[in-house]
Amino acid sequence: AKTINNWIVKGDVGYAQNTFATSHTTPGLNLSNSAATKGVDYWAAVRVYTPDYKGLRPFVGVIHTRSVRDYTIDRGDFLTAVDYAGISKEYGTTMAGLRYEYDFNSDWTVAGEVARTNRWLSTGAISIMYNTSSHSSMLVKLVQQQQDGFYINQVQGHLKFNF
């Protein structure tokens, strides 16, 4: 992150490995199927945070994402088996949100953040950060994302190096 007159410009890149699993049954016919596959996501994001007001900072940002999911087909009864096509796509996303930070002292900070994207993805996060030096920090973040009725819960660990 780079601070200019209390404005913050933050960039990050990421990588995630995913496992997808599904199962379905047709009870009246006693048919059942299941499938599992793997995928990966890569992303790069930039956010601009406004100057803070009592710890609050509205922000806007953009993300470029590449998502890949492998092909799979259901195992089980062939009458109800589903064929899941592989996916490989890239897309851009815009976001807006609000962040709150509270510094306990020069070493420890707690933060909360909520955001929404133009793809209707809502994210809420709580972080606790420890500054290990003037150029590095560690944090643990609890995240919940919601989109189209699906929820994803995450626990993240970050090491940050400032240049």
JSON list of C-alpha atoms in Angstrom, two decimals:
[
{"chain": "A", "resi": 1, "resn": "ALA", "atom": "CA", "xyz": [0.00, 0.00, 0.00]},
{"chain": "A", "resi": 2, "resn": "LYS", "atom": "CA", "xyz": [1.15, 3.51, -0.78]},
{"chain": "A", "resi": 3, "resn": "THR", "atom": "CA", "xyz": [-0.11, 6.50, 1.22]},
{"chain": "A", "resi": 4, "resn": "ILE", "atom": "CA", "xyz": [-0.32, 9.92, -0.45]},
{"chain": "A", "resi": 5, "resn": "ASN", "atom": "CA", "xyz": [-1.85, 12.77, 1.62]},
{"chain": "A", "resi": 6, "resn": "ASN", "atom": "CA", "xyz": [-3.83, 10.18, 3.66]},
{"chain": "A", "resi": 7, "resn": "TRP", "atom": "CA", "xyz": [-5.16, 8.52, 0.47]},
{"chain": "A", "resi": 8, "resn": "ILE", "atom": "CA", "xyz": [-4.16, 4.85, 0.20]},
{"chain": "A", "resi": 9, "resn": "VAL", "atom": "CA", "xyz": [-3.49, 3.02, -3.05]},
{"chain": "A", "resi": 10, "resn": "LYS", "atom": "CA", "xyz": [-3.30, -0.73, -2.46]},
{"chain": "A", "resi": 11, "resn": "GLY", "atom": "CA", "xyz": [-2.46, -3.44, -4.96]},
{"chain": "A", "resi": 12, "resn": "ASP", "atom": "CA", "xyz": [-2.37, -7.18, -4.52]},
{"chain": "A", "resi": 13, "resn": "VAL", "atom": "CA", "xyz": [-2.15, -10.39, -6.49]},
{"chain": "A", "resi": 14, "resn": "GLY", "atom": "CA", "xyz": [-3.53, -13.75, -5.49]},
{"chain": "A", "resi": 15, "resn": "TYR", "atom": "CA", "xyz": [-3.78, -17.44, -6.26]},
{"chain": "A", "resi": 16, "resn": "ALA", "atom": "CA", "xyz": [-6.30, -19.98, -4.96]},
{"chain": "A", "resi": 17, "resn": "GLN", "atom": "CA", "xyz": [-6.68, -23.73, -5.43]},
{"chain": "A", "resi": 18, "resn": "ASN", "atom": "CA", "xyz": [-10.30, -24.89, -5.29]},
{"chain": "A", "resi": 19, "resn": "THR", "atom": "CA", "xyz": [-12.10, -28.20, -4.90]},
{"chain": "A", "resi": 20, "resn": "PHE", "atom": "CA", "xyz": [-15.67, -28.43, -6.16]},
{"chain": "A", "resi": 21, "resn": "ALA", "atom": "CA", "xyz": [-17.99, -31.23, -5.09]},
{"chain": "A", "resi": 22, "resn": "THR", "atom": "CA", "xyz": [-21.66, -31.88, -5.80]},
{"chain": "A", "resi": 23, "resn": "SER", "atom": "CA", "xyz": [-24.18, -34.63, -5.24]},
{"chain": "A", "resi": 24, "resn": "HIS", "atom": "CA", "xyz": [-27.86, -35.05, -6.08]},
{"chain": "A", "resi": 25, "resn": "THR", "atom": "CA", "xyz": [-30.53, -37.69, -5.70]},
{"chain": "A", "resi": 26, "resn": "THR", "atom": "CA", "xyz": [-33.88, -38.55, -7.22]},
{"chain": "A", "resi": 27, "resn": "PRO", "atom": "CA", "xyz": [-35.51, -40.23, -4.19]},
{"chain": "A", "resi": 28, "resn": "GLY", "atom": "CA", "xyz": [-38.62, -41.54, -5.97]},
{"chain": "A", "resi": 29, "resn": "LEU", "atom": "CA", "xyz": [-36.46, -43.45, -8.42]},
{"chain": "A", "resi": 30, "resn": "ASN", "atom": "CA", "xyz": [-33.66, -44.23, -5.94]},
{"chain": "A", "resi": 31, "resn": "LEU", "atom": "CA", "xyz": [-31.06, -42.63, -8.23]},
{"chain": "A", "resi": 32, "resn": "SER", "atom": "CA", "xyz": [-28.01, -40.74, -6.97]},
{"chain": "A", "resi": 33, "resn": "ASN", "atom": "CA", "xyz": [-24.94, -39.09, -8.45]},
{"chain": "A", "resi": 34, "resn": "SER", "atom": "CA", "xyz": [-21.88, -37.20, -7.30]},
{"chain": "A", "resi": 35, "resn": "ALA", "atom": "CA", "xyz": [-18.93, -35.43, -8.86]},
{"chain": "A", "resi": 36, "resn": "ALA", "atom": "CA", "xyz": [-15.77, -33.64, -7.80]},
{"chain": "A", "resi": 37, "resn": "THR", "atom": "CA", "xyz": [-13.18, -31.59, -9.63]},
{"chain": "A", "resi": 38, "resn": "LYS", "atom": "CA", "xyz": [-10.51, -28.99, -9.04]},
{"chain": "A", "resi": 39, "resn": "GLY", "atom": "CA", "xyz": [-9.86, -25.46, -10.19]},
{"chain": "A", "resi": 40, "resn": "VAL", "atom": "CA", "xyz": [-7.60, -22.45, -9.74]},
{"chain": "A", "resi": 41, "resn": "ASP", "atom": "CA", "xyz": [-8.08, -18.70, -9.63]},
{"chain": "A", "resi": 42, "resn": "TYR", "atom": "CA", "xyz": [-5.53, -15.96, -10.24]},
{"chain": "A", "resi": 43, "resn": "TRP", "atom": "CA", "xyz": [-6.23, -12.27, -9.64]},
{"chain": "A", "resi": 44, "resn": "ALA", "atom": "CA", "xyz": [-4.73, -8.81, -9.50]},
{"chain": "A", "resi": 45, "resn": "ALA", "atom": "CA", "xyz": [-6.52, -5.96, -7.74]},
{"chain": "A", "resi": 46, "resn": "VAL", "atom": "CA", "xyz": [-6.07, -2.24, -7.13]},
{"chain": "A", "resi": 47, "resn": "ARG", "atom": "CA", "xyz": [-8.04, -0.25, -4.53]},
{"chain": "A", "resi": 48, "resn": "VAL", "atom": "CA", "xyz": [-8.06, 3.45, -3.70]},
{"chain": "A", "resi": 49, "resn": "TYR", "atom": "CA", "xyz": [-9.07, 4.35, -0.13]},
{"chain": "A", "resi": 50, "resn": "THR", "atom": "CA", "xyz": [-10.16, 7.89, 0.77]},
{"chain": "A", "resi": 51, "resn": "PRO", "atom": "CA", "xyz": [-8.59, 9.76, 3.69]},
{"chain": "A", "resi": 52, "resn": "ASP", "atom": "CA", "xyz": [-9.87, 8.34, 6.97]},
{"chain": "A", "resi": 53, "resn": "TYR", "atom": "CA", "xyz": [-12.52, 9.95, 9.15]},
{"chain": "A", "resi": 54, "resn": "LYS", "atom": "CA", "xyz": [-12.38, 8.49, 12.67]},
{"chain": "A", "resi": 55, "resn": "GLY", "atom": "CA", "xyz": [-11.02, 5.21, 11.25]},
{"chain": "A", "resi": 56, "resn": "LEU", "atom": "CA", "xyz": [-13.55, 4.94, 8.39]},
{"chain": "A", "resi": 57, "resn": "ARG", "atom": "CA", "xyz": [-12.35, 4.84, 4.78]},
{"chain": "A", "resi": 58, "resn": "PRO", "atom": "CA", "xyz": [-14.66, 4.41, 1.77]},
{"chain": "A", "resi": 59, "resn": "PHE", "atom": "CA", "xyz": [-12.91, 2.77, -1.19]},
{"chain": "A", "resi": 60, "resn": "VAL", "atom": "CA", "xyz": [-13.30, 1.80, -4.85]},
{"chain": "A", "resi": 61, "resn": "GLY", "atom": "CA", "xyz": [-11.33, -0.75, -6.83]},
{"chain": "A", "resi": 62, "resn": "VAL", "atom": "CA", "xyz": [-10.92, -3.02, -9.82]},
{"chain": "A", "resi": 63, "resn": "ILE", "atom": "CA", "xyz": [-9.99, -6.70, -10.05]},
{"chain": "A", "resi": 64, "resn": "HIS", "atom": "CA", "xyz": [-8.83, -8.75, -13.03]},
{"chain": "A", "resi": 65, "resn": "THR", "atom": "CA", "xyz": [-9.47, -12.49, -12.53]},
{"chain": "A", "resi": 66, "resn": "ARG", "atom": "CA", "xyz": [-8.68, -15.68, -14.41]},
{"chain": "A", "resi": 67, "resn": "SER", "atom": "CA", "xyz": [-10.69, -18.75, -13.30]},
{"chain": "A", "resi": 68, "resn": "VAL", "atom": "CA", "xyz": [-10.14, -22.33, -14.43]},
{"chain": "A", "resi": 69, "resn": "ARG", "atom": "CA", "xyz": [-12.20, -25.38, -13.45]},
{"chain": "A", "resi": 70, "resn": "ASP", "atom": "CA", "xyz": [-11.53, -28.89, -14.78]},
{"chain": "A", "resi": 71, "resn": "TYR", "atom": "CA", "xyz": [-14.12, -30.98, -16.64]},
{"chain": "A", "resi": 72, "resn": "THR", "atom": "CA", "xyz": [-15.96, -33.68, -14.71]},
{"chain": "A", "resi": 73, "resn": "ILE", "atom": "CA", "xyz": [-18.95, -35.96, -15.10]},
{"chain": "A", "resi": 74, "resn": "ASP", "atom": "CA", "xyz": [-21.17, -37.43, -12.39]},
{"chain": "A", "resi": 75, "resn": "ARG", "atom": "CA", "xyz": [-20.43, -40.88, -11.06]},
{"chain": "A", "resi": 76, "resn": "GLY", "atom": "CA", "xyz": [-23.45, -43.05, -10.26]},
{"chain": "A", "resi": 77, "resn": "ASP", "atom": "CA", "xyz": [-26.67, -43.64, -12.18]},
{"chain": "A", "resi": 78, "resn": "PHE", "atom": "CA", "xyz": [-26.27, -42.75, -15.87]},
{"chain": "A", "resi": 79, "resn": "LEU", "atom": "CA", "xyz": [-29.94, -41.73, -16.18]},
{"chain": "A", "resi": 80, "resn": "THR", "atom": "CA", "xyz": [-29.41, -38.64, -14.02]},
{"chain": "A", "resi": 81, "resn": "ALA", "atom": "CA", "xyz": [-25.67, -38.02, -14.56]},
{"chain": "A", "resi": 82, "resn": "VAL", "atom": "CA", "xyz": [-24.66, -34.43, -15.31]},
{"chain": "A", "resi": 83, "resn": "ASP", "atom": "CA", "xyz": [-21.73, -33.50, -17.54]},
{"chain": "A", "resi": 84, "resn": "TYR", "atom": "CA", "xyz": [-19.92, -30.41, -16.11]},
{"chain": "A", "resi": 85, "resn": "ALA", "atom": "CA", "xyz": [-17.92, -28.55, -18.75]},
{"chain": "A", "resi": 86, "resn": "GLY", "atom": "CA", "xyz": [-14.49, -27.23, -17.89]},
{"chain": "A", "resi": 87, "resn": "ILE", "atom": "CA", "xyz": [-14.21, -23.47, -17.50]},
{"chain": "A", "resi": 88, "resn": "SER", "atom": "CA", "xyz": [-11.43, -21.11, -18.43]},
{"chain": "A", "resi": 89, "resn": "LYS", "atom": "CA", "xyz": [-12.39, -17.44, -18.37]},
{"chain": "A", "resi": 90, "resn": "GLU", "atom": "CA", "xyz": [-11.01, -13.99, -17.63]},
{"chain": "A", "resi": 91, "resn": "TYR", "atom": "CA", "xyz": [-13.06, -11.04, -16.47]},
{"chain": "A", "resi": 92, "resn": "GLY", "atom": "CA", "xyz": [-12.84, -7.63, -14.86]},
{"chain": "A", "resi": 93, "resn": "THR", "atom": "CA", "xyz": [-14.81, -6.51, -11.81]},
{"chain": "A", "resi": 94, "resn": "THR", "atom": "CA", "xyz": [-15.37, -3.16, -10.12]},
{"chain": "A", "resi": 95, "resn": "MET", "atom": "CA", "xyz": [-16.04, -2.77, -6.40]},
{"chain": "A", "resi": 96, "resn": "ALA", "atom": "CA", "xyz": [-16.95, -0.26, -3.72]},
{"chain": "A", "resi": 97, "resn": "GLY", "atom": "CA", "xyz": [-16.87, -0.61, 0.03]},
{"chain": "A", "resi": 98, "resn": "LEU", "atom": "CA", "xyz": [-16.10, 0.73, 3.48]},
{"chain": "A", "resi": 99, "resn": "ARG", "atom": "CA", "xyz": [-13.18, -0.08, 5.80]},
{"chain": "A", "resi": 100, "resn": "TYR", "atom": "CA", "xyz": [-12.80, 0.62, 9.51]},
{"chain": "A", "resi": 101, "resn": "GLU", "atom": "CA", "xyz": [-9.45, 0.39, 11.32]},
{"chain": "A", "resi": 102, "resn": "TYR", "atom": "CA", "xyz": [-8.59, 0.77, 14.99]},
{"chain": "A", "resi": 103, "resn": "ASP", "atom": "CA", "xyz": [-4.98, 0.92, 16.19]},
{"chain": "A", "resi": 104, "resn": "PHE", "atom": "CA", "xyz": [-4.56, -0.54, 19.67]},
{"chain": "A", "resi": 105, "resn": "ASN", "atom": "CA", "xyz": [-0.96, 0.67, 19.66]},
{"chain": "A", "resi": 106, "resn": "SER", "atom": "CA", "xyz": [1.90, 1.01, 17.15]},
{"chain": "A", "resi": 107, "resn": "ASP", "atom": "CA", "xyz": [2.07, -2.79, 16.71]},
{"chain": "A", "resi": 108, "resn": "TRP", "atom": "CA", "xyz": [-1.54, -4.09, 16.81]},
{"chain": "A", "resi": 109, "resn": "THR", "atom": "CA", "xyz": [-4.48, -3.11, 14.58]},
{"chain": "A", "resi": 110, "resn": "VAL", "atom": "CA", "xyz": [-7.96, -4.56, 14.08]},
{"chain": "A", "resi": 111, "resn": "ALA", "atom": "CA", "xyz": [-9.93, -3.86, 10.91]},
{"chain": "A", "resi": 112, "resn": "GLY", "atom": "CA", "xyz": [-13.31, -4.62, 9.37]},
{"chain": "A", "resi": 113, "resn": "GLU", "atom": "CA", "xyz": [-14.27, -4.25, 5.74]},
{"chain": "A", "resi": 114, "resn": "VAL", "atom": "CA", "xyz": [-17.44, -4.68, 3.67]},
{"chain": "A", "resi": 115, "resn": "ALA", "atom": "CA", "xyz": [-17.57, -4.50, -0.13]},
{"chain": "A", "resi": 116, "resn": "ARG", "atom": "CA", "xyz": [-19.87, -5.16, -3.06]},
{"chain": "A", "resi": 117, "resn": "THR", "atom": "CA", "xyz": [-18.92, -5.75, -6.70]},
{"chain": "A", "resi": 118, "resn": "ASN", "atom": "CA", "xyz": [-20.74, -5.07, -9.95]},
{"chain": "A", "resi": 119, "resn": "ARG", "atom": "CA", "xyz": [-21.16, -8.88, -10.13]},
{"chain": "A", "resi": 120, "resn": "TRP", "atom": "CA", "xyz": [-23.26, -8.80, -6.92]},
{"chain": "A", "resi": 121, "resn": "LEU", "atom": "CA", "xyz": [-20.58, -10.43, -4.80]},
{"chain": "A", "resi": 122, "resn": "SER", "atom": "CA", "xyz": [-20.75, -9.21, -1.19]},
{"chain": "A", "resi": 123, "resn": "THR", "atom": "CA", "xyz": [-17.75, -9.59, 1.10]},
{"chain": "A", "resi": 124, "resn": "GLY", "atom": "CA", "xyz": [-17.32, -9.01, 4.82]},
{"chain": "A", "resi": 125, "resn": "ALA", "atom": "CA", "xyz": [-13.98, -9.40, 6.58]},
{"chain": "A", "resi": 126, "resn": "ILE", "atom": "CA", "xyz": [-12.41, -8.93, 10.01]},
{"chain": "A", "resi": 127, "resn": "SER", "atom": "CA", "xyz": [-8.62, -8.77, 10.40]},
{"chain": "A", "resi": 128, "resn": "ILE", "atom": "CA", "xyz": [-6.12, -8.55, 13.21]},
{"chain": "A", "resi": 129, "resn": "MET", "atom": "CA", "xyz": [-2.69, -7.25, 12.19]},
{"chain": "A", "resi": 130, "resn": "TYR", "atom": "CA", "xyz": [0.69, -7.21, 13.87]},
{"chain": "A", "resi": 131, "resn": "ASN", "atom": "CA", "xyz": [3.47, -4.91, 12.58]},
{"chain": "A", "resi": 132, "resn": "THR", "atom": "CA", "xyz": [6.68, -6.91, 12.80]},
{"chain": "A", "resi": 133, "resn": "SER", "atom": "CA", "xyz": [8.78, -3.91, 11.64]},
{"chain": "A", "resi": 134, "resn": "SER", "atom": "CA", "xyz": [8.35, -0.64, 9.78]},
{"chain": "A", "resi": 135, "resn": "HIS", "atom": "CA", "xyz": [8.48, -2.61, 6.51]},
{"chain": "A", "resi": 136, "resn": "SER", "atom": "CA", "xyz": [6.52, -5.79, 7.26]},
{"chain": "A", "resi": 137, "resn": "SER", "atom": "CA", "xyz": [3.42, -7.10, 9.00]},
{"chain": "A", "resi": 138, "resn": "MET", "atom": "CA", "xyz": [1.39, -10.26, 9.53]},
{"chain": "A", "resi": 139, "resn": "LEU", "atom": "CA", "xyz": [-2.36, -10.62, 9.67]},
{"chain": "A", "resi": 140, "resn": "VAL", "atom": "CA", "xyz": [-5.11, -13.16, 10.15]},
{"chain": "A", "resi": 141, "resn": "LYS", "atom": "CA", "xyz": [-8.35, -12.46, 8.31]},
{"chain": "A", "resi": 142, "resn": "LEU", "atom": "CA", "xyz": [-11.80, -14.07, 8.61]},
{"chain": "A", "resi": 143, "resn": "VAL", "atom": "CA", "xyz": [-13.83, -13.58, 5.42]},
{"chain": "A", "resi": 144, "resn": "GLN", "atom": "CA", "xyz": [-17.36, -14.40, 4.34]},
{"chain": "A", "resi": 145, "resn": "GLN", "atom": "CA", "xyz": [-18.46, -13.92, 0.73]},
{"chain": "A", "resi": 146, "resn": "GLN", "atom": "CA", "xyz": [-22.03, -14.23, -0.56]},
{"chain": "A", "resi": 147, "resn": "GLN", "atom": "CA", "xyz": [-23.31, -14.38, -4.13]},
{"chain": "A", "resi": 148, "resn": "ASP", "atom": "CA", "xyz": [-26.51, -15.83, -5.58]},
{"chain": "A", "resi": 149, "resn": "GLY", "atom": "CA", "xyz": [-27.44, -17.48, -2.27]},
{"chain": "A", "resi": 150, "resn": "PHE", "atom": "CA", "xyz": [-24.07, -19.25, -1.88]},
{"chain": "A", "resi": 151, "resn": "TYR", "atom": "CA", "xyz": [-21.70, -18.51, 1.01]},
{"chain": "A", "resi": 152, "resn": "ILE", "atom": "CA", "xyz": [-17.95, -19.00, 1.15]},
{"chain": "A", "resi": 153, "resn": "ASN", "atom": "CA", "xyz": [-16.14, -18.83, 4.50]},
{"chain": "A", "resi": 154, "resn": "GLN", "atom": "CA", "xyz": [-12.38, -18.30, 4.54]},
{"chain": "A", "resi": 155, "resn": "VAL", "atom": "CA", "xyz": [-9.54, -17.99, 7.01]},
{"chain": "A", "resi": 156, "resn": "GLN", "atom": "CA", "xyz": [-6.55, -16.21, 5.48]},
{"chain": "A", "resi": 157, "resn": "GLY", "atom": "CA", "xyz": [-3.02, -15.55, 6.63]},
{"chain": "A", "resi": 158, "resn": "HIS", "atom": "CA", "xyz": [-1.00, -12.73, 5.07]},
{"chain": "A", "resi": 159, "resn": "LEU", "atom": "CA", "xyz": [2.61, -11.62, 5.24]},
{"chain": "A", "resi": 160, "resn": "LYS", "atom": "CA", "xyz": [3.04, -8.07, 3.93]},
{"chain": "A", "resi": 161, "resn": "PHE", "atom": "CA", "xyz": [6.27, -6.41, 2.86]},
{"chain": "A", "resi": 162, "resn": "ASN", "atom": "CA", "xyz": [6.29, -2.66, 2.20]},
{"chain": "A", "resi": 163, "resn": "PHE", "atom": "CA", "xyz": [8.79, -1.29, -0.29]}
]
